[in-house]
Coordinates of C-alpha atoms in Angstrom, one line a residue:
M1 CA -12.3 49.5 33.1
V2 CA -15.0 46.9 32.2
E3 CA -17.8 49.5 32.4
L4 CA -15.8 51.8 30.1
L5 CA -15.1 49.0 27.6
R6 CA -18.8 48.1 27.5
Q7 CA -19.6 51.6 26.3
A8 CA -16.9 51.5 23.5
D9 CA -18.1 51.3 19.9
D10 CA -14.9 49.5 18.8
P11 CA -15.5 45.7 18.8
A12 CA -11.8 45.1 19.4
R13 CA -12.0 47.0 22.6
R14 CA -15.0 45.0 23.7
E15 CA -13.0 41.8 23.2
A16 CA -10.8 43.0 26.2
I17 CA -13.8 42.7 28.6
A18 CA -13.5 38.9 29.1
P19 CA -9.8 39.0 30.3
Q20 CA -10.6 41.7 32.8
L21 CA -13.6 39.8 34.2
Q22 CA -11.4 36.7 34.4
A23 CA -8.8 38.6 36.4
I24 CA -11.5 40.0 38.7
T25 CA -12.9 36.5 39.3
A26 CA -9.4 35.1 40.1
A27 CA -8.8 37.9 42.6
T28 CA -12.1 37.8 44.4
G29 CA -13.4 34.2 44.1
A30 CA -16.9 35.7 44.1
L31 CA -19.8 33.9 42.5
G32 CA -21.2 37.1 41.0
D33 CA -17.9 37.8 39.3
L34 CA -17.8 34.2 38.0
I35 CA -21.3 34.6 36.5
A36 CA -20.4 37.9 34.8
W37 CA -17.3 36.3 33.3
A38 CA -19.3 33.2 32.1
D39 CA -21.9 35.4 30.4
E40 CA -19.2 37.4 28.6
L41 CA -17.6 34.1 27.4
R42 CA -21.0 33.0 26.2
R43 CA -21.5 36.2 24.3
L44 CA -18.1 35.7 22.6
G45 CA -19.1 32.1 21.6
A46 CA -16.2 30.5 23.6
A47 CA -18.3 27.4 24.0
D48 CA -16.0 25.3 26.2
A49 CA -14.8 28.0 28.5
A50 CA -18.4 29.4 28.9
R51 CA -19.8 25.9 29.7
A52 CA -17.0 25.2 32.3
T53 CA -17.6 28.5 34.1
L54 CA -21.4 28.2 34.0
E55 CA -21.3 24.7 35.3
L56 CA -19.2 25.8 38.3
A57 CA -21.6 28.7 38.9
L58 CA -24.6 26.4 39.0
A59 CA -22.7 24.0 41.3
C60 CA -22.0 27.0 43.6
G61 CA -25.7 27.8 43.9
H62 CA -26.4 30.1 40.9
P63 CA -30.0 29.6 39.5
A64 CA -29.4 29.6 35.7
D65 CA -31.6 31.9 33.6
V66 CA -33.3 30.8 30.4
H67 CA -30.4 31.9 28.2
Q68 CA -27.8 30.0 30.3
R69 CA -29.9 26.9 30.3
A70 CA -30.3 27.0 26.5
F71 CA -26.6 27.5 26.1
L72 CA -25.8 24.4 28.3
S73 CA -28.4 22.3 26.5
I74 CA -26.7 23.0 23.1
H75 CA -23.1 22.8 24.1
T76 CA -22.7 19.3 25.6
P77 CA -19.2 18.2 26.7
H78 CA -17.3 15.2 25.6
A79 CA -18.2 12.2 27.8
M80 CA -15.1 10.4 28.8
R81 CA -15.1 6.6 28.9
D82 CA -14.1 5.1 32.3
D83 CA -10.9 3.8 30.9
E84 CA -10.1 6.7 28.6
P85 CA -6.7 8.3 29.2
Y86 CA -6.2 12.0 29.6
K87 CA -4.3 13.6 26.7
A88 CA -1.8 15.3 28.9
A89 CA -0.5 15.5 32.4
L90 CA -0.1 18.4 34.8
D91 CA 3.7 18.3 34.8
G92 CA 4.8 21.9 35.2
D93 CA 1.2 23.1 35.8
R94 CA 0.8 21.9 39.4
A95 CA 0.6 25.5 40.6
L96 CA -2.9 25.6 39.2
V97 CA -4.1 23.1 41.8
R98 CA -1.6 23.7 44.7
D99 CA -3.1 25.6 47.6
P100 CA -0.9 28.5 48.9
G101 CA -1.2 27.1 52.4
E102 CA 0.9 24.1 51.3
V103 CA 4.0 25.9 50.1
E104 CA 6.0 26.1 53.3
L105 CA 5.4 22.6 54.7
A106 CA 5.1 20.6 51.4
P107 CA 8.7 19.3 51.2
V108 CA 8.6 18.2 54.8
A109 CA 5.3 16.4 54.2
A110 CA 6.7 14.5 51.2
A111 CA 9.7 13.4 53.3
L112 CA 7.3 12.3 56.1
A113 CA 5.4 10.0 53.6
E114 CA 8.7 8.4 52.6
V115 CA 9.6 7.8 56.3
A116 CA 6.2 6.3 57.0
A117 CA 6.6 3.8 54.2
L118 CA 9.9 2.7 55.7
V119 CA 8.7 2.5 59.3
W120 CA 5.5 0.5 58.4
P121 CA 6.2 -1.5 55.2
D122 CA 3.6 -4.3 55.9
L123 CA 0.3 -3.6 54.0
D124 CA -1.9 -5.7 56.3
D125 CA -0.4 -4.1 59.3
T126 CA -1.1 -0.7 57.8
L127 CA -4.7 -1.6 57.1
A128 CA -5.1 -2.8 60.7
R129 CA -3.7 0.4 62.1
S130 CA -6.0 2.4 59.8
G131 CA -9.1 0.6 61.1
A132 CA -9.5 -1.3 57.8
A133 CA -8.2 -4.7 59.0
G134 CA -9.7 -7.5 56.9
A135 CA -11.4 -5.1 54.6
R136 CA -10.3 -6.9 51.5
V137 CA -11.2 -10.3 52.9
R138 CA -14.6 -9.1 54.0
A139 CA -15.3 -7.4 50.6
R140 CA -14.3 -10.6 48.8
S141 CA -16.5 -12.7 51.1
A142 CA -19.5 -10.5 50.6
A143 CA -19.1 -10.6 46.8
D144 CA -18.7 -14.4 46.8
R145 CA -22.0 -14.7 48.8
A146 CA -23.7 -12.5 46.2
V147 CA -22.5 -14.8 43.4
D148 CA -23.6 -18.0 45.4
S149 CA -27.0 -16.4 45.8
D150 CA -27.3 -15.7 42.0
P151 CA -24.5 -17.0 39.8
Y152 CA -26.0 -15.0 36.9
D153 CA -26.0 -11.6 38.5
V154 CA -23.7 -9.7 36.2
D155 CA -22.8 -7.0 38.8
A156 CA -22.0 -9.6 41.4
V157 CA -19.9 -11.7 39.1
D158 CA -18.1 -8.6 37.8
L159 CA -17.2 -7.5 41.3
A160 CA -16.4 -11.0 42.7
S161 CA -14.2 -12.1 39.8
G162 CA -12.2 -8.9 39.9
L163 CA -11.6 -9.3 43.7
A164 CA -10.7 -13.0 43.2
I165 CA -8.0 -12.0 40.6
D166 CA -6.7 -9.3 42.9
H167 CA -6.3 -12.1 45.6
G168 CA -4.6 -14.4 43.1
D169 CA -7.5 -16.9 43.1
V170 CA -7.7 -17.1 39.3
D171 CA -9.4 -20.5 39.4
A172 CA -12.4 -19.1 41.3
A173 CA -12.5 -16.1 38.9
A174 CA -12.4 -18.4 35.9
S175 CA -15.1 -20.7 37.3
M176 CA -17.7 -18.0 38.0
L177 CA -17.0 -16.2 34.7
T178 CA -17.2 -19.4 32.7
R179 CA -20.6 -20.2 34.2
L180 CA -21.9 -16.7 33.6
L181 CA -20.7 -16.4 30.0
G182 CA -22.0 -19.9 29.2
A183 CA -25.5 -18.9 30.1
R184 CA -28.3 -18.2 27.6
D185 CA -28.1 -14.8 26.0
D186 CA -31.4 -13.8 27.4
R187 CA -29.9 -13.7 30.9
M188 CA -27.7 -10.8 29.8
P189 CA -29.9 -8.8 27.4
A190 CA -28.4 -5.6 25.7
Q191 CA -25.1 -6.0 27.6
A192 CA -22.8 -6.9 24.7
A193 CA -20.0 -4.5 25.8
R194 CA -20.2 -5.8 29.4
K195 CA -20.1 -9.4 28.3
A196 CA -17.0 -8.6 26.1
H197 CA -15.3 -7.1 29.2
L198 CA -16.1 -10.1 31.3
S199 CA -14.9 -12.5 28.6
Y200 CA -11.6 -10.5 28.5
R201 CA -11.3 -10.9 32.2
L202 CA -11.9 -14.7 31.8
G203 CA -9.0 -14.7 29.3
Q204 CA -6.8 -13.0 31.8
A205 CA -7.7 -15.5 34.5
R206 CA -7.0 -18.5 32.2
A207 CA -3.7 -16.9 31.0
Q208 CA -2.5 -16.4 34.6
R209 CA -3.1 -20.1 35.4
G210 CA -1.2 -21.1 32.3
D211 CA -4.1 -22.2 30.1
L212 CA -3.1 -20.2 27.1
R213 CA -5.2 -22.0 24.5
Q214 CA -8.4 -21.4 26.5
A215 CA -7.3 -17.8 27.3
L216 CA -7.0 -17.2 23.5
A217 CA -10.5 -18.6 23.0
A218 CA -11.9 -16.2 25.7
Y219 CA -10.2 -13.2 24.1
E220 CA -11.5 -14.2 20.7
R221 CA -15.0 -14.5 22.1
A222 CA -14.7 -11.0 23.7
V223 CA -13.9 -9.6 20.2
A224 CA -16.8 -11.6 18.6
I225 CA -19.3 -10.4 21.2
A226 CA -18.7 -6.6 20.8
P227 CA -15.8 -5.8 18.4
D228 CA -15.9 -2.1 19.1
S229 CA -16.0 -2.2 22.8
D230 CA -13.2 -1.4 25.3
G231 CA -13.3 -5.0 26.4
A232 CA -12.5 -6.2 22.9
T233 CA -9.6 -3.8 22.6
H234 CA -8.1 -5.0 25.8
A235 CA -8.6 -8.6 24.7
R236 CA -6.9 -7.9 21.4
R237 CA -3.9 -6.5 23.2
D238 CA -3.5 -9.6 25.3
M239 CA -4.2 -11.8 22.2
V240 CA -1.3 -10.1 20.4
E241 CA 1.1 -11.0 23.2
L242 CA -0.1 -14.7 23.1
L243 CA 0.2 -14.8 19.3
R244 CA 3.8 -13.5 19.5
Q245 CA 4.7 -16.5 21.6
A246 CA 3.2 -19.0 19.1
D247 CA 5.5 -21.2 17.0
D248 CA 3.0 -21.5 14.2
P249 CA 3.7 -18.9 11.5
A250 CA 0.1 -19.0 10.5
R251 CA -1.0 -17.8 13.9
R252 CA 1.6 -15.0 13.9
E253 CA 0.0 -13.8 10.7
A254 CA -3.1 -12.9 12.7
I255 CA -1.1 -10.2 14.7
A256 CA -1.4 -7.5 12.1
P257 CA -5.2 -7.5 11.9
Q258 CA -5.4 -7.3 15.7
L259 CA -3.0 -4.4 15.8
Q260 CA -5.0 -2.7 13.1
A261 CA -8.3 -3.1 15.0
I262 CA -6.6 -1.7 18.2
T263 CA -5.3 1.3 16.3
A264 CA -8.8 2.0 14.8
A265 CA -10.3 1.8 18.3
T266 CA -7.8 4.0 20.2
G267 CA -6.3 6.4 17.6
A268 CA -3.1 6.3 19.6
L269 CA 0.3 6.9 18.0
G270 CA 2.0 4.1 19.8
D271 CA -0.6 1.6 18.5
L272 CA -0.1 3.0 14.9
I273 CA 3.7 2.5 15.2
A274 CA 3.3 -1.1 16.4
W275 CA 0.9 -1.9 13.5
A276 CA 3.2 -0.2 11.0
D277 CA 6.2 -2.2 12.2
E278 CA 4.2 -5.4 12.0
L279 CA 3.2 -4.6 8.4
R280 CA 6.9 -3.9 7.6
R281 CA 7.8 -7.3 9.1
L282 CA 5.3 -8.9 6.8
G283 CA 6.6 -7.1 3.7
A284 CA 3.3 -5.3 3.1
A285 CA 5.1 -2.4 1.4
D286 CA 2.3 0.0 0.6
A287 CA 0.4 -0.4 3.8
A288 CA 3.6 -0.2 5.9
R289 CA 4.7 3.0 4.1
A290 CA 1.3 4.7 4.5
T291 CA 1.1 3.9 8.2
L292 CA 4.7 4.9 8.8
E293 CA 4.4 8.2 6.9
L294 CA 1.4 9.1 9.1
A295 CA 3.2 8.1 12.3
L296 CA 6.1 10.4 11.3
A297 CA 3.7 13.2 10.5
C298 CA 2.1 12.8 13.9
G299 CA 5.5 13.2 15.7
H300 CA 7.1 9.8 15.8
P301 CA 10.9 10.0 15.3
A302 CA 11.7 7.2 12.8
D303 CA 14.4 4.7 13.8
V304 CA 17.1 3.5 11.4
H305 CA 15.1 0.5 10.2
Q306 CA 12.0 2.6 9.5
R307 CA 14.0 5.2 7.6
A308 CA 15.7 2.5 5.5
F309 CA 12.3 1.0 4.7
L310 CA 10.9 4.3 3.6
S311 CA 13.9 5.0 1.4
I312 CA 13.6 1.7 -0.4
H313 CA 9.8 1.7 -0.9
T314 CA 8.9 4.9 -2.7
P315 CA 5.3 5.7 -3.6
H316 CA 3.9 6.5 -7.0
A317 CA 4.2 10.3 -7.6
M318 CA 0.9 11.6 -9.1
R319 CA 1.1 14.2 -11.8
D320 CA -0.9 17.4 -11.0
D321 CA -3.4 16.6 -13.7
E322 CA -3.5 12.9 -13.1
P323 CA -7.1 11.6 -12.4
Y324 CA -7.7 9.2 -9.6
K325 CA -8.6 5.7 -10.7
A326 CA -11.8 5.5 -8.5
A327 CA -14.1 7.7 -6.5
L328 CA -15.4 7.5 -2.9
D329 CA -19.1 6.8 -4.0
G330 CA -20.3 4.3 -1.4
D331 CA -17.2 4.7 0.8
R332 CA -18.0 8.1 2.3
A333 CA -18.3 6.5 5.8
L334 CA -14.5 6.2 5.8
V335 CA -14.1 10.0 5.9
R336 CA -17.4 11.1 7.5
D337 CA -17.0 12.2 11.1
P338 CA -19.5 10.7 13.6
G339 CA -20.2 14.2 14.9
E340 CA -21.8 15.1 11.6
V341 CA -24.5 12.5 11.5
E342 CA -27.4 14.2 13.3
L343 CA -27.1 17.7 11.9
A344 CA -25.9 16.9 8.3
P345 CA -29.3 17.1 6.6
V346 CA -30.1 20.4 8.3
A347 CA -26.6 21.7 7.4
A348 CA -27.2 20.9 3.7
A349 CA -30.5 22.6 3.8
L350 CA -28.9 25.6 5.5
A351 CA -26.4 25.9 2.6
E352 CA -29.4 26.1 0.2
V353 CA -31.1 28.8 2.3
A354 CA -27.9 30.8 2.4
A355 CA -27.7 30.9 -1.4
L356 CA -31.3 32.2 -1.5
V357 CA -30.8 34.8 1.2
W358 CA -27.5 36.2 -0.1
P359 CA -27.6 35.6 -3.9
D360 CA -25.1 38.4 -4.8
L361 CA -21.6 37.0 -5.4
D362 CA -19.7 40.3 -4.8
D363 CA -21.6 40.8 -1.6
T364 CA -20.9 37.3 -0.4
L365 CA -17.1 37.8 -1.0
A366 CA -17.2 41.1 0.8
R367 CA -19.0 39.7 3.9
S368 CA -16.5 36.8 3.9
G369 CA -13.5 39.2 4.0
A370 CA -12.5 38.3 0.4
A371 CA -13.5 41.5 -1.4
G372 CA -11.4 41.9 -4.5
A373 CA -10.8 38.1 -5.0
R374 CA -10.5 37.2 -8.7
R375 CA -11.6 34.1 -10.6
V376 CA -8.7 31.8 -11.5
P377 CA -8.9 31.0 -15.2
A378 CA -9.0 27.3 -16.1
T379 CA -6.0 27.9 -18.4
R380 CA -3.8 29.0 -15.5
N381 CA -0.6 26.9 -15.4
A382 CA -0.6 26.0 -11.7
A383 CA -0.7 22.8 -9.8
A384 CA -3.9 23.8 -7.9
T385 CA -5.9 24.4 -11.1
A386 CA -4.8 21.1 -12.5
M387 CA -5.7 19.2 -9.4
L388 CA -9.0 20.8 -8.6
S389 CA -11.4 18.9 -10.9
R390 CA -9.7 15.5 -10.2
I391 CA -10.0 16.0 -6.5
A392 CA -13.6 17.1 -6.8
T393 CA -14.5 14.1 -8.9
A394 CA -12.8 11.7 -6.5
L395 CA -14.7 13.2 -3.5
G396 CA -18.0 13.3 -5.3
A397 CA -18.2 17.1 -4.8
G398 CA -20.3 19.3 -7.0
A399 CA -19.2 22.3 -9.0
V400 CA -16.6 24.5 -7.3
M401 CA -15.3 28.0 -8.4
L402 CA -11.7 28.7 -7.8
Y403 CA -10.7 32.3 -6.8
E404 CA -7.4 33.9 -5.8
R405 CA -6.3 36.9 -3.8
D406 CA -3.1 38.7 -3.2
A407 CA -3.0 38.2 0.6
G408 CA -4.8 35.9 3.0
P409 CA -5.0 32.3 4.2
E410 CA -3.8 29.5 2.0
A411 CA -7.4 28.4 1.2
A412 CA -10.8 29.7 2.3
V413 CA -14.2 28.2 1.6
I414 CA -17.0 30.6 0.9
A415 CA -20.7 29.5 0.8
A416 CA -22.5 30.6 -2.3
A417 CA -24.9 29.1 -4.8
T418 CA -21.8 27.6 -6.4
P419 CA -19.3 27.2 -3.5
M420 CA -16.0 29.0 -3.9
I421 CA -12.5 28.3 -2.8
V422 CA -10.3 31.4 -2.5
L423 CA -6.6 30.6 -2.6
G424 CA -3.8 32.7 -1.1
P425 CA -0.7 33.4 -3.2
R426 CA 1.3 30.5 -1.7
L427 CA -0.9 27.8 -3.2
L428 CA -0.4 29.2 -6.8
T429 CA 3.4 29.2 -6.8
D430 CA 5.7 26.5 -8.0
A431 CA 7.7 26.7 -4.7
T432 CA 4.9 25.1 -2.7
P433 CA 5.3 21.3 -2.6
A434 CA 2.7 19.5 -4.7
L435 CA 1.7 17.1 -1.9
E436 CA 1.0 20.1 0.5
I437 CA -1.1 21.7 -2.2
R438 CA -3.1 18.5 -2.7
A439 CA -3.7 18.2 1.0
I440 CA -4.9 21.8 1.4
L441 CA -7.0 21.7 -1.8
A442 CA -8.6 18.3 -0.9
R443 CA -9.6 19.7 2.5
A444 CA -11.2 22.7 0.9
V445 CA -13.1 20.7 -1.7
E446 CA -14.5 18.4 1.0
L447 CA -15.6 21.5 2.9
T448 CA -17.6 22.6 -0.1
R449 CA -19.9 19.6 0.1
P450 CA -23.5 20.6 0.9
E451 CA -23.4 19.2 4.5
H452 CA -20.3 21.2 5.2
V453 CA -20.3 24.4 3.2
A454 CA -22.6 26.6 5.4
F455 CA -20.7 25.8 8.6
A456 CA -17.3 26.1 6.9
G457 CA -18.0 29.0 4.5
L458 CA -20.3 31.5 6.2
P459 CA -18.9 34.2 8.5
P460 CA -19.6 33.3 12.1
A461 CA -22.2 36.0 12.7
D462 CA -24.1 35.2 9.5
L463 CA -24.1 31.5 10.4
A464 CA -25.4 32.1 13.9
R465 CA -28.2 34.4 12.7
L466 CA -29.1 32.1 9.8
L467 CA -29.3 29.0 12.0
A468 CA -31.3 30.9 14.6
S469 CA -33.7 32.2 12.0
V470 CA -34.3 28.8 10.4
V471 CA -34.9 27.2 13.8
R472 CA -37.1 30.0 15.1
L473 CA -39.2 30.0 11.9
F474 CA -39.5 26.3 11.2
G475 CA -38.3 24.3 14.2
P476 CA -40.4 22.8 17.1
A477 CA -40.7 24.6 20.4
A478 CA -37.8 22.7 22.1
L479 CA -35.4 23.7 19.3
R480 CA -36.6 27.3 19.4
D481 CA -35.7 27.5 23.1
A482 CA -32.3 26.0 22.4
V483 CA -31.2 28.7 19.9
T484 CA -31.8 31.5 22.3
A485 CA -28.1 31.4 23.1
L486 CA -27.3 32.2 19.4
V487 CA -29.3 35.5 19.5
D488 CA -27.1 38.4 20.2
D489 CA -29.5 41.3 19.5
P490 CA -33.3 40.4 19.5
D491 CA -34.3 43.3 17.2
V492 CA -31.6 42.4 14.6
Q493 CA -32.6 38.8 14.8
R494 CA -36.3 39.5 14.2
G495 CA -35.4 41.5 11.1
H496 CA -33.2 38.7 9.9
D497 CA -36.0 36.2 10.5
D498 CA -38.3 38.3 8.2
M499 CA -35.6 38.4 5.5
V500 CA -35.1 34.7 5.6
K501 CA -38.8 33.9 5.5
A502 CA -39.3 36.2 2.5
A503 CA -36.5 34.6 0.6
L504 CA -37.6 31.0 1.0
P505 CA -40.2 29.3 -1.3
V506 CA -42.9 27.1 0.3
K507 CA -41.2 23.9 -0.8
V508 CA -38.0 24.8 1.1
R509 CA -40.0 25.8 4.2
T510 CA -41.8 22.5 4.3
R511 CA -38.6 20.5 3.9
L512 CA -37.0 22.5 6.8
E513 CA -39.9 21.8 9.1
Q514 CA -39.6 18.1 8.3
L515 CA -35.9 18.0 8.9
L516 CA -36.0 20.0 12.1
A517 CA -38.7 17.9 13.6
G518 CA -36.3 15.1 14.4
V519 CA -33.3 17.1 15.6
A520 CA -32.4 17.1 19.3
P521 CA -31.5 20.5 21.0
S522 CA -28.1 19.1 21.8
A523 CA -27.3 18.8 18.1
L524 CA -27.4 22.6 17.6
D525 CA -23.9 23.0 18.8
V526 CA -22.2 25.1 16.1
P527 CA -18.5 24.7 17.2
R528 CA -18.9 21.0 17.7
Y529 CA -20.4 20.5 14.2
Q530 CA -17.7 22.7 12.6
A531 CA -15.0 20.7 14.3
A532 CA -16.6 17.5 12.9
C533 CA -16.6 19.0 9.4
E534 CA -12.9 19.9 9.8
R535 CA -12.1 16.3 10.8
S536 CA -13.9 15.0 7.8
A537 CA -11.9 17.3 5.6
D538 CA -8.7 16.0 7.2
R539 CA -9.6 12.4 6.5
A540 CA -10.5 13.2 2.9
A541 CA -7.2 14.9 2.3
L542 CA -5.3 12.0 3.8
L543 CA -7.2 9.5 1.7
L544 CA -6.5 11.4 -1.5
G545 CA -2.7 11.4 -0.9
G546 CA -2.2 14.8 0.6
D547 CA 0.9 15.4 2.7
P548 CA 0.2 13.8 6.1
A549 CA 2.5 16.3 7.8
A550 CA 0.6 19.3 6.4
I551 CA -2.8 17.7 7.4
A552 CA -1.6 16.9 11.0
R553 CA -0.2 20.4 11.3
L554 CA -3.5 22.0 10.3
A555 CA -5.4 19.8 12.8
V556 CA -3.1 20.7 15.7
S557 CA -3.1 24.4 14.8
R558 CA -6.9 24.6 15.3
G559 CA -6.6 22.8 18.7
D560 CA -7.5 19.3 17.6
T561 CA -5.5 16.1 18.0
V562 CA -4.4 13.7 15.3
S563 CA -6.3 10.7 16.7
H564 CA -9.0 10.9 14.1
L565 CA -6.4 10.5 11.4
I566 CA -4.8 7.5 13.1
S567 CA -8.2 5.8 13.6
A568 CA -9.1 6.6 10.0
I569 CA -6.2 4.9 8.3
A570 CA -6.8 1.7 10.4
Q571 CA -10.4 1.3 9.2
T572 CA -10.9 -1.9 7.4
G573 CA -11.7 -0.4 4.0
W574 CA -9.2 2.5 4.1
L575 CA -6.0 0.9 2.6
P576 CA -7.9 -1.1 -0.1
L577 CA -9.7 2.1 -1.2
R578 CA -6.4 4.0 -1.3
S579 CA -5.0 1.3 -3.6
R580 CA -8.1 1.5 -5.9
L581 CA -7.6 5.3 -6.1
G582 CA -4.2 4.6 -7.6
L583 CA -2.1 5.8 -4.7
G584 CA 0.8 4.3 -2.8
V585 CA 3.7 1.9 -3.7
H586 CA 3.0 0.2 -7.0

């Protein structure tokens, strides 16, 4: 079937090849079948699936070819922190890892483990019978000797203090940590995050021995050393618990800022709810409402107190044509995704190149699947037309043309000399809630910015060919090798290269050479940059008062989480800027 499908002219039929290769691989477990499936996934642009299958093929002995190596160098996976939680659990998916040979005896084996725990309950006895008698004591002794040899050896103190706390010897842990952390900074160069973690551990040791005042000082120092580190986040959590026990109201006022910082660091819904409830307790009406609304949009079921608070504190309802009272200007870092930073200048230049390569507006609409779209007149009495210019001004976007079509998605961004937003019929009717229109329109306007519009507004095939052409023509050798994975048909790509080269003036070519000289091959990951642009658009829509539920729903529908929204609202400047924009409870 695969061989027949490869000969088909219909692209839809060729899309059926990958599932067949997947089924073959599952049935045979053969390396050759895995490689064939991985290459098909790579051809389809399924970055994550292709990387996962290729990595396994290499681990099983496959020597990667130049195209596979280029693909792996571009599509780098998310590097999990050591203490980062997984976003889900296996639950009902255990069949994916369970071996068929387990099935018959598994219930008996589980019961046997329960019986063993009842027969031999003593841990030291269990260690002795397992040939590990005294292992914990010997490990502690070895770590202590290493600390005695060099009290300022960070690795030794880290290990020994952790073992001491495990043994309940908090005095010893506190002593060695106090000595290390009191040393001159040049003894621990470039290790701020490590120092913060050790200061957090010192706070734990002091808290366990009842010295709460000194524990608080250690936690505060952990935060001061490296505010964005995991150690600082752990310290803030313990600090909140200590502050809750304080009799001094002034000290309890410090809880909310700590919960805010924790929420910004983790992007976790539970942390957002804790912060929102603390703001509610303090009577911070606007901040509490904004955070609670986002928590509900992210799936939190409000309790009776939270519902009562929201019913009492109603926000200002903006008119469709009401201007914002400020603009982002120097505050763009609040919405900009970290994943944009490296490629943003190249992306902006790519948008300029696209406008030169495809100057015809009707052709651009047709290639984007929006043939027949019509310009929306400025006099059109609709919420979207009234909001557009106000949103664009607030976000600092340039000129945007608004189009409509009779059927299609709610809003589509199209890259052109003047970017276009094509609205579906739902966004031009009175039945659609104004806050939802504001959310969708603000997202679209953010995606028309120069650093976003090429990746958000070009058809996937055009974007891949254009990026490949620009890098092949003007990039250094390392980048040219990296875009090999983007080339589907070498002959078509060469013709496209010639078209791009002919369309660009010398000034643009020179600028592209300068921009590409400093770009790492790993930055040329199209799906990753597109995801970063989408997250920036989500943040922009949330900041400008769009419906949080609509924004969260769009994020989840494209396979993302809502953690970037939760982290965003907890940034230090977010709520003050929101107030300056004229939003919230007045």
